[in-house]
Amino acid sequence: GENVEQHPSTLSVQEGDSAVIKCTYSDSASNYFPWYKQELGKRPQLIIDIRSNVGEKKDQRIAVTLNKTAKHFSLHITETQPEDSAVYFCAARPGGSYIPTFGRGTSLIVHP
Amino acid sequence: SAVISQKPSRDICQRGTSLTIQCQVDSQVTMMFWYRQQPGQSLTLIATANQGSEATYESGFVIDKFPISRPNLTFSTLTVSNMSPEDSSIYLCSVEGSDSYNEQFFGPGTRLTVL
């Protein structure tokens, strides 16, 4: 089955800095890669996703890149703000499956 | 995106008892999913529930411990049976979105503490 590795487990940045979270996946058949943000005590919320036919997608301060050859994808957050502090989960879903495999999560701390 | 509600939002239970968690969606969905999130951990799929058929359980989860009902296209329940402190977790239901790529959306979760 699919295996998703996520790094780093904890990321601490100063407000205004950029943050990058990286994930690798094992199943070359995976074609959908969502990212979720989970604030303390809240549900995971989908913040951005990318399909396998796209190399990059951007939404305001967040962007995701996908390298299918290397089987890795990354979340980029620019101009970080304290409200970006949360746990971020990447996931990969193989074609033909409705079930994504989640990474272990990255705790992002943005210091004011 | 679908609006998902769960009951209860939290509970504290004694070991050996059972708790049934309800998940209600504001639109009809084919597939509903139940996840467990242990403290500080990632999301682990317990089972997939389709209306009109038995739930499909992931490795490590069994029907006797986590019976699931799916009586219609907007509702599902998960029961945590014969609880032990190791069952203390957040339990989340999830549904697919309606677009062609079927993003998953999560309910608010049920925080369970077993004493």
XYZ file of C-alpha atoms in Angstrom:
227
model
C 0.000 0.000 0.000
C 0.839 3.676 -0.044
C 3.396 5.053 2.425
C 3.702 8.784 3.072
C 6.669 10.306 4.875
C 6.433 13.885 6.150
C 9.213 16.196 7.356
C 9.917 17.983 9.563
C 7.804 16.896 12.512
C 8.168 20.347 14.078
C 8.931 23.652 12.383
C 9.463 26.901 14.231
C 9.675 30.195 12.311
C 9.480 33.907 12.940
C 6.481 35.830 11.732
C 7.053 36.919 8.147
C 9.395 34.050 7.327
C 8.561 31.286 4.855
C 7.812 27.712 5.897
C 8.244 24.577 3.801
C 6.905 21.128 4.635
C 7.948 18.160 2.524
C 6.306 14.809 1.868
C 7.298 11.756 -0.106
C 5.051 8.945 -1.264
C 5.700 5.422 -2.472
C 2.860 4.506 -4.845
C 3.422 5.869 -8.331
C -0.302 5.398 -8.968
C -1.174 8.147 -6.480
C -2.780 11.043 -8.305
C -4.306 13.295 -5.656
C -2.397 15.102 -2.908
C -4.357 17.148 -0.353
C -2.990 19.202 2.523
C -4.899 19.653 5.767
C -4.475 22.194 8.551
C -5.550 21.225 12.048
C -5.656 23.906 14.701
C -5.588 22.843 18.325
C -8.860 21.203 19.278
C -10.327 21.609 15.798
C -11.053 19.334 12.874
C -8.601 18.933 9.968
C -9.441 21.441 7.243
C -8.498 21.031 3.597
C -6.369 24.048 2.659
C -5.023 23.153 -0.767
C -4.662 20.145 -2.998
C -2.915 19.196 -6.199
C -3.637 16.627 -8.868
C -0.978 14.589 -10.627
C -1.409 16.434 -13.915
C -0.282 19.717 -12.325
C 3.204 20.647 -11.090
C 2.324 23.625 -8.919
C -0.726 25.307 -7.451
C -0.939 28.540 -5.532
C -3.603 30.121 -3.357
C -2.613 33.471 -1.870
C 0.196 32.776 0.635
C 0.194 29.007 0.255
C 1.475 26.932 -2.630
C 2.012 23.260 -3.284
C 4.498 21.713 -5.679
C 4.549 18.168 -6.989
C 7.440 16.212 -8.488
C 5.994 12.973 -9.817
C 9.332 11.623 -10.936
C 10.833 11.962 -7.478
C 7.493 11.164 -5.790
C 7.555 14.154 -3.505
C 5.369 17.158 -2.900
C 5.768 20.192 -0.714
C 3.698 22.863 0.988
C 5.061 26.395 0.953
C 3.694 29.134 3.195
C 5.029 32.652 2.641
C 4.830 35.645 4.974
C 3.832 33.427 7.869
C 1.497 34.798 10.531
C 0.813 33.581 14.081
C -2.566 32.259 12.927
C -0.723 29.863 10.624
C 0.390 27.985 13.761
C -1.189 24.521 13.537
C -0.458 20.919 12.621
C -0.299 20.333 8.875
C -0.932 16.913 7.330
C -0.082 15.869 3.813
C -1.808 12.944 2.158
C -1.597 10.895 -1.021
C -4.379 8.961 -2.671
C -3.846 6.283 -5.306
C -5.986 6.291 -8.407
C -8.994 4.039 -7.998
C -9.026 4.471 -4.221
C -11.227 6.780 -2.178
C -8.929 6.608 0.812
C -5.883 8.850 1.260
C -2.852 7.877 3.282
C -1.823 10.634 5.693
C 1.615 11.748 6.747
C 2.474 11.970 10.432
C 1.973 15.722 10.573
C 4.118 18.816 11.021
C 3.602 21.134 13.966
C 4.212 24.661 12.665
C 4.857 27.338 15.258
C 4.985 30.947 14.099
C 6.502 33.280 16.682
C 5.266 36.891 16.653
C -18.375 21.345 1.074
C -20.646 19.163 3.219
C -21.671 20.254 6.703
C -20.900 17.464 9.146
C -21.948 17.249 12.776
C -21.009 14.723 15.428
C -22.486 13.819 18.786
C -21.260 13.813 21.459
C -18.453 16.338 21.097
C -16.695 14.799 24.078
C -17.284 12.201 26.747
C -15.594 10.634 29.711
C -16.378 6.949 30.138
C -15.558 4.128 32.484
C -13.596 1.146 31.237
C -15.704 -1.775 30.127
C -18.555 0.404 28.881
C -19.503 1.309 25.303
C -20.080 4.639 23.584
C -21.931 5.293 20.351
C -20.876 8.289 18.285
C -23.253 9.770 15.748
C -22.336 11.496 12.498
C -24.860 13.517 10.507
C -24.258 15.085 7.088
C -26.398 17.762 5.466
C -26.366 16.065 2.055
C -26.478 12.537 0.736
C -23.065 10.906 0.423
C -22.115 7.472 -0.807
C -19.145 6.838 1.433
C -18.534 7.808 5.037
C -15.302 7.169 6.854
C -14.400 6.816 10.519
C -10.965 7.857 11.720
C -9.145 7.710 15.016
C -6.632 10.345 16.043
C -4.651 9.495 19.135
C -3.093 12.400 21.055
C -0.425 14.110 18.977
C -0.759 11.559 16.198
C -1.925 11.389 12.624
C -5.261 10.223 11.270
C -5.828 6.467 11.194
C -8.715 5.066 9.192
C -10.886 2.656 11.174
C -13.437 1.716 8.528
C -15.391 2.795 5.487
C -19.179 2.733 5.742
C -21.429 2.428 2.709
C -25.183 2.537 2.970
C -26.781 -0.869 2.606
C -23.653 -2.936 3.130
C -21.347 -3.940 5.949
C -18.527 -1.609 6.801
C -15.048 -2.365 5.512
C -12.489 -2.382 8.326
C -8.807 -1.540 8.095
C -6.112 -3.796 9.436
C -6.062 -3.727 13.213
C -9.725 -2.807 13.617
C -12.527 -5.350 14.044
C -16.297 -5.181 13.923
C -16.763 -6.553 17.433
C -14.785 -3.659 18.882
C -15.995 -0.915 16.524
C -19.445 -1.799 15.167
C -20.702 0.675 12.591
C -24.166 1.392 11.287
C -25.061 3.220 8.097
C -28.861 3.259 7.882
C -29.127 5.948 5.199
C -27.079 8.288 3.015
C -26.786 11.079 5.599
C -26.101 9.273 8.872
C -23.707 6.808 10.468
C -22.776 5.640 13.948
C -19.575 4.223 15.362
C -19.635 2.322 18.642
C -16.516 1.895 20.716
C -17.173 -1.283 22.696
C -15.775 -2.598 25.960
C -13.594 0.465 26.295
C -10.149 0.605 27.851
C -7.911 3.638 28.495
C -6.099 2.850 25.223
C -9.292 3.830 23.382
C -8.911 7.417 24.568
C -8.697 9.342 21.306
C -10.485 11.724 19.037
C -12.876 9.949 16.685
C -13.690 11.739 13.449
C -16.152 10.973 10.740
C -15.414 12.081 7.225
C -17.225 12.264 3.926
C -16.289 12.853 0.348
C -17.030 16.105 -1.381
C -19.235 16.240 -4.401
C -16.765 17.206 -7.089
C -15.087 14.788 -9.449
C -11.977 14.404 -7.304
C -13.842 13.645 -4.093
C -11.994 15.661 -1.501
C -12.554 14.488 2.060
C -14.109 16.710 4.682
C -14.048 16.002 8.394
C -16.564 16.323 11.169
C -15.646 18.211 14.362
C -14.640 15.041 16.156
C -15.589 13.311 19.398
C -12.995 13.514 22.149
C -13.215 10.313 24.200
C -11.490 9.804 27.528
C -11.665 6.361 29.134
C -10.866 6.109 32.830
